[in-house]
Amino acid sequence: MHYSLFGEKLSARSGILELMKDLGEALESPGKVRMLGGGNPAHLPEVNALWRRRMTEILANRDEFEHMVADYDSPRGKAAFLSEVAALLRREYGWEIGPENVAITNGSQSAFFYLFNMLAGAHADGGFRRILCPVVPEYIGYADQGAEPGMFRGAVPQIEELGPHGFKYRVDFDSLEVDEQTGAICVSRPTNPTGNVLTDTEVKHLASIAEQHGIPLLVDNAYGMPFPGIIFTDAAPVWRPNIVLSMSLSKLGLPSVRTGIVVADAEIVERLSGVNAVISLANGSLGQVLTRPLFEDGSILTLAKDVIRPFYRTRAERAQAAVSRAFGSDIDYAVHLCEGSIFLWIWFRSLSISTRELYARLKERGVIVVPGEYFFFGLEEDWPHSRQCIRVNYCHDEQAFRDGIEIIGEEARRAQGGRG
Ligand code: PLP
């Protein structure tokens, strides 16, 4: 079989594929594997009960179920849903947006595929533009999304050390290079994998730099405010006409309904829905129909604030306590300041092996983590730090998490350049 360059590139063994396969295998063999790897959000009984109730209402309402499953949605999303989303964000944050600024996609993952390939790669003027990630490590799911090779450029951040076992990445504005080959700047906030939340000042600064260059700033708000609200700082979402803000229903507890929500300048929204029509024809309606009343009455805000955020905040605190208990003082490690997301990002400074090797040893012992290497894409120079970090998901079974962390501690000690 002969595959095209596009086919080769997108179907090659990618980090995201490995991650999703591990996740699938772990779900099929519950109990055998301590799954600290995937990006699945937690099942919160109160939240699941809400979706069940909504489904019952939809089934009971005359024709609502039939419209939901038996009609194609428009490529931009349901008009009523777009209006509710715009109205909620206008009420909450005073943004001057209307339904023309909102587009729905089949998951925000698809939105990024469209956006990256719309804004980067070969251009009609003969130029080749790239997506700049100003803080790498960045979300593994972007790394293989370019239809052409070399579409990402990553920038090494500053590392602020916070005591013996903590640190935080900060945008290194002094060495950030934005030029005519930059098609867009992109950050996830809160960041997957690190739990970092760029400050409002950092975001505004990035937006101004992007504006000076006539390019958009893509902000991936999959974990942020106002929903799902898995963010533990006061950072507010920022939107301006040159910011493309992506949101998702996934971490609200609906990963399987595949609903991404993009807020952007009307021209980008129009083009995005054009791409959506070509690739997907239409969006799945389920997520929009399930959640529309929550946007209408604002209860999506209280759900995020009163149910989702406290759950993850408590879990994140307990997970960090479990790490410090298990690792003690003889492992040379630091955990990234956990300001949001469903992960802890752990840096082993004195590891004598790569974290890919550590991942393999842990998998042998029934613990799945994600090795950090995959998250460092687009860098021009080798950075040893990229082989010293792992991502763990803290939001599932707590006993499995504690057991997994114990085993990670044992393997890290063993692999610690003779120090442990
Ligand atoms: N962006 C980030 C930062 C993510 O972590 C994820 C999923 O884990 C996505 C985007 C994609 O989410 P979805 O396609 O489910 O909306």
Coordinates of C-alpha atoms and ligand atoms in Angstrom, one line a residue:
M1 CA 0.0 0.0 0.0
H2 CA 1.3 3.5 -0.8
Y3 CA 0.3 6.2 1.6
S4 CA 0.5 9.9 0.9
L5 CA 2.7 12.2 2.9
F6 CA -0.4 13.3 4.8
G7 CA -1.4 9.6 5.4
E8 CA 2.1 8.7 6.5
K9 CA 2.3 11.7 8.9
L10 CA -1.1 11.3 10.5
S11 CA -1.1 7.6 10.8
A12 CA 2.4 7.1 12.1
R13 CA 3.0 6.0 15.6
S14 CA 2.2 9.1 17.5
G15 CA 2.4 9.9 21.2
I16 CA -1.4 10.5 21.3
L17 CA -2.0 7.1 19.7
E18 CA 0.1 5.3 22.3
L19 CA -1.6 7.2 25.1
M20 CA -5.1 6.3 23.8
K21 CA -4.2 2.7 23.3
D22 CA -2.8 2.4 26.9
L23 CA -6.0 4.0 28.1
G24 CA -8.2 1.6 26.2
E25 CA -6.2 -1.4 27.4
A26 CA -6.4 -0.3 31.0
L27 CA -10.1 0.2 30.8
E28 CA -10.5 -3.3 29.4
S29 CA -8.5 -4.8 32.3
P30 CA -9.7 -3.0 35.4
G31 CA -7.9 -3.8 38.6
K32 CA -4.8 -5.1 36.9
V33 CA -3.4 -1.7 35.8
R34 CA -2.9 1.4 37.9
M35 CA -3.9 3.9 35.3
L36 CA -2.2 7.2 36.0
G37 CA -1.9 7.8 32.3
G38 CA -4.9 8.9 30.3
G39 CA -6.8 12.2 30.1
N40 CA -10.2 10.9 31.1
P41 CA -11.9 13.1 33.6
A42 CA -13.5 11.6 36.8
H43 CA -17.0 10.3 37.0
L44 CA -18.7 12.5 39.5
P45 CA -22.0 10.9 40.7
E46 CA -23.8 14.3 40.9
V47 CA -22.7 15.2 37.4
N48 CA -23.6 11.9 35.9
A49 CA -27.0 12.1 37.6
L50 CA -27.5 15.4 35.9
W51 CA -26.8 14.0 32.4
R52 CA -29.1 11.1 33.2
R53 CA -31.9 13.5 34.2
R54 CA -31.4 15.6 31.2
M55 CA -31.5 12.5 29.0
T56 CA -34.8 11.5 30.6
E57 CA -36.2 15.0 30.0
I58 CA -35.1 14.8 26.3
L59 CA -36.8 11.4 25.9
A60 CA -40.0 12.7 27.6
N61 CA -40.2 15.9 25.6
R62 CA -42.2 15.6 22.4
D63 CA -40.0 15.2 19.4
E64 CA -36.8 16.4 21.1
F65 CA -35.0 13.1 21.0
E66 CA -36.0 12.5 17.4
H67 CA -34.7 16.0 16.4
M68 CA -31.5 15.3 18.3
V69 CA -30.7 12.0 16.6
A70 CA -32.5 12.2 13.3
D71 CA -31.5 15.6 11.9
Y72 CA -28.1 16.8 10.7
D73 CA -26.9 19.8 12.8
S74 CA -25.5 22.8 10.9
P75 CA -21.7 22.9 10.5
R76 CA -21.4 25.8 12.9
G77 CA -23.7 24.3 15.6
K78 CA -27.3 24.8 16.7
A79 CA -28.4 28.4 16.5
A80 CA -30.1 28.3 19.9
F81 CA -26.9 26.8 21.5
L82 CA -24.6 29.4 19.9
S83 CA -26.8 32.2 21.2
E84 CA -26.9 30.8 24.8
V85 CA -23.1 30.4 24.8
A86 CA -22.5 33.9 23.6
A87 CA -25.1 35.3 26.0
L88 CA -23.5 33.5 29.0
L89 CA -20.0 34.7 28.2
R90 CA -21.3 38.3 27.6
R91 CA -23.1 38.3 30.9
E92 CA -20.2 36.8 32.8
Y93 CA -17.3 38.6 31.3
G94 CA -18.7 41.5 29.4
W95 CA -17.2 40.3 26.1
E96 CA -18.8 41.9 23.0
I97 CA -19.7 38.7 21.3
G98 CA -22.8 37.3 19.6
P99 CA -23.7 33.9 18.1
E100 CA -21.6 34.9 15.1
N101 CA -18.5 34.6 17.3
V102 CA -19.2 31.0 18.3
A103 CA -18.5 27.7 16.4
I104 CA -19.1 24.1 17.5
T105 CA -16.8 21.3 16.5
N106 CA -16.8 17.6 17.2
G107 CA -14.5 18.0 20.2
S108 CA -12.0 20.7 20.7
Q109 CA -9.3 18.3 19.4
S110 CA -10.8 18.7 15.9
A111 CA -11.0 22.5 16.4
F112 CA -7.2 22.5 16.9
F113 CA -6.6 20.3 13.8
Y114 CA -8.6 22.8 11.7
L115 CA -7.1 25.9 13.2
F116 CA -3.5 24.7 13.1
N117 CA -3.8 23.7 9.4
M118 CA -5.7 26.9 8.5
L119 CA -3.1 29.1 10.0
A120 CA 0.2 27.3 9.6
G121 CA 1.9 25.4 6.8
A122 CA 2.4 26.5 3.2
H123 CA 0.7 29.8 2.3
A124 CA -0.3 31.2 -1.1
D125 CA 2.3 33.9 -0.8
G126 CA 5.0 31.3 -0.9
G127 CA 5.7 31.5 2.9
F128 CA 5.6 28.7 5.4
R129 CA 4.1 29.6 8.7
R130 CA 4.4 27.8 12.1
I131 CA 2.4 27.6 15.3
L132 CA 4.5 29.0 18.1
C133 CA 4.0 27.3 21.5
P134 CA 5.5 29.9 23.9
V135 CA 5.8 27.4 26.8
V136 CA 6.9 23.8 26.0
P137 CA 6.0 21.3 27.5
E138 CA 2.6 21.7 25.8
Y139 CA -0.4 19.4 25.1
I140 CA 0.7 16.1 23.5
G141 CA -2.5 16.2 21.4
Y142 CA -1.2 19.1 19.3
A143 CA 2.2 17.5 18.4
D144 CA 1.1 15.4 15.5
Q145 CA -1.7 17.6 14.2
G146 CA 0.2 19.4 11.5
A147 CA -0.7 18.1 8.1
E148 CA 2.8 19.1 7.0
P149 CA 6.1 18.5 8.8
G150 CA 7.7 21.2 10.9
M151 CA 4.5 23.1 11.7
F152 CA 5.3 23.7 15.4
R153 CA 8.0 25.8 17.0
G154 CA 8.3 25.5 20.8
A155 CA 9.9 27.9 23.2
V156 CA 11.8 26.9 26.3
P157 CA 10.2 28.6 29.3
Q158 CA 12.0 30.0 32.4
I159 CA 11.8 27.6 35.3
E160 CA 11.1 29.2 38.7
E161 CA 12.1 26.9 41.5
L162 CA 9.6 26.9 44.4
G163 CA 11.3 25.4 47.4
P164 CA 13.0 21.9 47.2
H165 CA 10.1 20.1 45.6
G166 CA 8.2 22.7 43.6
F167 CA 8.6 24.7 40.4
K168 CA 6.6 26.7 37.8
Y169 CA 7.2 27.5 34.1
R170 CA 7.0 31.1 33.0
V171 CA 7.0 32.5 29.5
D172 CA 10.5 33.7 28.6
F173 CA 9.4 36.9 26.9
D174 CA 13.0 38.0 26.5
S175 CA 13.9 35.2 24.1
L176 CA 10.5 34.7 22.5
E177 CA 10.9 35.0 18.8
V178 CA 7.8 36.0 16.7
D179 CA 8.4 36.7 13.1
E180 CA 6.7 36.6 9.7
Q181 CA 6.9 32.9 9.8
T182 CA 4.7 32.7 12.8
G183 CA 1.1 31.9 11.9
A184 CA -0.3 31.8 15.4
I185 CA 0.7 31.5 19.0
C186 CA -1.0 28.7 21.0
V187 CA -1.2 27.9 24.7
S188 CA -3.3 25.6 26.8
R189 CA -4.4 27.3 30.0
P190 CA -4.6 25.5 32.4
T191 CA -1.8 23.6 30.7
N192 CA -2.0 20.0 29.9
P193 CA 0.4 18.4 31.0
T194 CA 1.8 20.7 33.7
G195 CA -1.2 22.2 35.5
N196 CA 0.3 25.6 34.9
V197 CA -2.0 28.6 34.5
L198 CA -0.4 31.5 32.6
T199 CA -1.1 34.7 34.5
D200 CA -3.6 37.2 33.0
T201 CA -0.6 39.5 32.4
E202 CA 1.2 36.8 30.4
V203 CA -1.9 36.1 28.3
K204 CA -2.5 39.8 27.6
H205 CA 1.2 40.2 26.8
L206 CA 1.0 37.3 24.3
A207 CA -2.2 38.7 22.8
S208 CA -0.5 42.0 22.3
I209 CA 2.5 40.4 20.6
A210 CA 0.2 38.4 18.4
E211 CA -1.7 41.6 17.5
Q212 CA 1.4 43.4 16.6
H213 CA 2.1 40.6 14.1
G214 CA -1.4 40.4 12.8
I215 CA -1.9 36.8 14.0
P216 CA -4.2 35.2 16.5
L217 CA -3.5 33.9 19.9
L218 CA -5.1 30.5 20.4
V219 CA -6.0 29.8 24.0
D220 CA -7.1 26.3 24.8
N221 CA -9.4 26.6 27.8
A222 CA -10.4 22.9 28.0
Y223 CA -10.0 22.9 31.8
G224 CA -10.6 26.5 32.6
M225 CA -13.3 29.0 33.4
P226 CA -16.3 29.4 33.4
F227 CA -16.6 25.6 32.7
P228 CA -15.5 23.0 33.6
G229 CA -13.7 25.2 36.2
I230 CA -10.8 22.9 37.0
I231 CA -8.6 25.8 37.8
F232 CA -7.4 26.7 41.3
T233 CA -6.2 30.3 40.8
D234 CA -8.1 33.6 40.3
A235 CA -7.0 33.8 36.7
A236 CA -9.8 35.0 34.5
P237 CA -10.4 33.9 30.9
V238 CA -9.3 36.6 28.5
W239 CA -10.9 37.3 25.1
R240 CA -10.2 39.9 22.4
P241 CA -11.0 39.8 18.7
N242 CA -7.5 38.3 18.0
I243 CA -7.9 35.6 20.6
V244 CA -9.4 32.3 19.6
L245 CA -10.7 30.8 22.8
S246 CA -11.4 27.1 22.7
M247 CA -13.6 25.4 25.2
S248 CA -14.9 21.8 25.6
L249 CA -17.7 19.9 27.3
S250 CA -15.3 17.0 27.8
K251 CA -13.9 17.8 31.2
L252 CA -17.3 18.7 32.4
G253 CA -17.9 15.0 32.3
L254 CA -19.0 14.6 28.7
P255 CA -15.8 13.4 26.8
S256 CA -17.8 11.0 24.7
V257 CA -20.3 13.5 23.3
R258 CA -17.4 15.2 21.5
T259 CA -18.3 18.9 21.7
G260 CA -15.8 21.7 21.3
I261 CA -16.8 25.3 21.5
V262 CA -14.7 28.0 19.8
V263 CA -15.1 31.7 20.5
A264 CA -13.4 33.9 17.9
D265 CA -13.6 36.7 15.5
A266 CA -16.6 36.2 13.1
E267 CA -14.3 35.7 10.1
I268 CA -12.4 32.8 11.8
V269 CA -15.7 31.3 13.0
E270 CA -17.0 31.3 9.4
R271 CA -13.9 29.7 8.1
L272 CA -13.8 27.1 10.9
S273 CA -17.3 26.0 10.2
G274 CA -16.4 25.8 6.5
V275 CA -13.6 23.3 7.3
N276 CA -16.0 21.5 9.7
A277 CA -18.5 21.1 6.9
V278 CA -15.9 19.6 4.6
I279 CA -14.4 17.2 7.2
S280 CA -17.4 16.4 9.4
L281 CA -20.4 17.6 7.5
A282 CA -22.1 18.4 10.7
N283 CA -21.6 18.3 14.5
G284 CA -23.0 15.7 16.8
S285 CA -26.0 17.3 18.6
L286 CA -26.0 15.5 21.8
G287 CA -23.7 17.7 23.8
Q288 CA -25.5 20.8 22.7
V289 CA -28.9 19.5 23.5
L290 CA -27.9 18.0 26.9
T291 CA -26.3 21.2 28.1
R292 CA -28.3 24.0 26.5
P293 CA -30.6 24.6 29.5
L294 CA -27.6 24.8 31.8
F295 CA -26.2 27.7 29.6
E296 CA -29.7 29.3 29.5
D297 CA -30.2 29.4 33.3
G298 CA -26.5 29.8 34.1
S299 CA -26.4 26.6 36.2
I300 CA -23.4 25.5 34.3
L301 CA -21.5 28.1 36.3
T302 CA -22.6 26.8 39.7
L303 CA -22.0 23.2 38.6
A304 CA -18.4 24.1 37.8
K305 CA -17.9 26.2 40.9
D306 CA -19.7 24.2 43.5
V307 CA -19.3 20.6 42.3
I308 CA -16.5 20.2 39.7
R309 CA -13.8 22.5 41.0
P310 CA -14.0 21.5 44.7
F311 CA -13.7 17.8 43.7
Y312 CA -10.6 18.3 41.6
R313 CA -9.0 20.8 44.1
T314 CA -9.3 18.3 46.9
R315 CA -8.1 15.5 44.7
A316 CA -5.1 17.5 43.6
E317 CA -4.2 18.4 47.2
R318 CA -4.4 14.8 48.3
A319 CA -2.4 13.6 45.3
Q320 CA 0.4 16.1 46.1
A321 CA 0.4 14.9 49.7
A322 CA 0.6 11.3 48.5
V323 CA 3.6 12.2 46.3
S324 CA 5.5 13.9 49.1
R325 CA 4.8 11.0 51.5
A326 CA 5.9 8.4 49.0
F327 CA 9.0 10.2 47.6
G328 CA 10.3 11.4 51.0
S329 CA 13.5 13.4 50.9
D330 CA 15.8 10.9 49.1
I331 CA 14.3 11.4 45.6
D332 CA 15.5 14.5 43.7
Y333 CA 12.1 15.6 42.4
A334 CA 9.8 18.6 42.0
V335 CA 6.1 18.9 41.2
H336 CA 4.9 21.7 39.0
L337 CA 2.6 24.1 40.8
C338 CA -0.8 22.5 40.3
E339 CA -3.0 25.5 39.4
G340 CA -5.5 23.5 37.3
S341 CA -6.1 20.5 35.0
I342 CA -6.3 16.9 36.1
F343 CA -2.6 16.2 36.1
L344 CA 0.5 16.4 38.2
W345 CA 3.7 17.0 36.3
I346 CA 6.7 15.5 38.1
W347 CA 10.3 16.4 37.4
F348 CA 13.0 14.0 38.4
R349 CA 16.2 16.1 38.2
S350 CA 18.8 13.3 38.7
L351 CA 17.3 10.5 36.6
S352 CA 20.0 8.3 35.0
I353 CA 17.5 7.0 32.4
S354 CA 15.0 8.8 30.1
T355 CA 11.4 9.0 31.2
R356 CA 10.5 6.8 28.2
E357 CA 12.6 4.1 29.8
L358 CA 11.1 4.8 33.2
Y359 CA 7.6 4.5 31.5
A360 CA 8.6 1.1 30.2
R361 CA 9.8 -0.1 33.6
L362 CA 6.6 1.2 35.2
K363 CA 4.4 -0.4 32.6
E364 CA 6.1 -3.7 33.5
R365 CA 5.1 -3.2 37.1
G366 CA 1.5 -2.4 36.1
V367 CA 1.6 1.4 36.4
I368 CA 0.8 3.6 33.4
V369 CA 2.1 7.1 33.3
V370 CA 2.8 9.4 30.3
P371 CA 6.6 10.0 29.7
G372 CA 7.3 13.7 29.3
E373 CA 9.3 13.5 26.1
Y374 CA 6.1 13.7 23.9
F375 CA 5.2 17.1 25.3
F376 CA 8.4 18.8 24.2
F377 CA 7.7 19.2 20.5
G378 CA 9.0 21.9 18.2
L379 CA 12.2 22.6 20.1
E380 CA 15.3 23.5 18.0
E381 CA 17.8 22.3 20.5
D382 CA 18.0 19.4 22.8
W383 CA 16.9 20.1 26.3
P384 CA 17.8 17.4 28.9
H385 CA 14.8 18.5 31.0
S386 CA 12.6 17.0 28.4
R387 CA 13.7 13.5 29.5
Q388 CA 13.2 14.1 33.2
C389 CA 9.4 14.6 33.6
I390 CA 6.3 12.5 33.7
R391 CA 2.6 13.3 33.7
V392 CA 0.2 11.5 36.1
N393 CA -3.6 11.8 36.1
Y394 CA -4.7 12.3 39.7
C395 CA -8.4 12.1 39.4
H396 CA -9.3 8.4 39.3
D397 CA -9.1 5.7 42.0
E398 CA -7.2 7.1 45.0
Q399 CA -5.9 3.8 46.2
A400 CA -4.6 3.0 42.8
F401 CA -3.0 6.5 42.6
R402 CA -1.2 6.0 46.0
D403 CA 0.0 2.5 45.0
G404 CA 1.1 3.8 41.6
I405 CA 3.0 6.7 43.2
E406 CA 4.7 4.3 45.6
I407 CA 5.9 2.2 42.7
I408 CA 7.0 5.3 40.7
G409 CA 9.0 6.4 43.8
E410 CA 10.7 2.9 44.0
E411 CA 11.6 3.0 40.3
A412 CA 12.8 6.7 40.5
R413 CA 15.0 5.9 43.5
R414 CA 16.5 3.0 41.6
A415 CA 17.1 5.0 38.5
Q416 CA 18.5 8.0 40.3
G417 CA 22.2 8.1 39.1
G418 CA 23.4 6.3 42.1
R419 CA 21.9 8.7 44.6
G420 CA 19.1 6.6 45.9
Ligands
PLP1 N1 -7.0 20.5 24.8 C1 -6.4 20.0 25.9 C2 -5.5 20.8 26.7 C3 -6.8 18.7 26.3 O1 -6.3 18.2 27.5 C4 -7.7 18.0 25.6 C5 -8.1 16.6 26.0 O2 -7.6 16.0 26.9 C6 -8.2 18.6 24.4 C7 -7.8 19.8 24.1 C8 -9.2 17.8 23.6 O3 -10.4 17.7 24.2 P1 -11.8 17.3 23.4 O4 -11.5 17.0 22.0 O5 -12.3 16.2 24.2 O6 -12.6 18.6 23.6

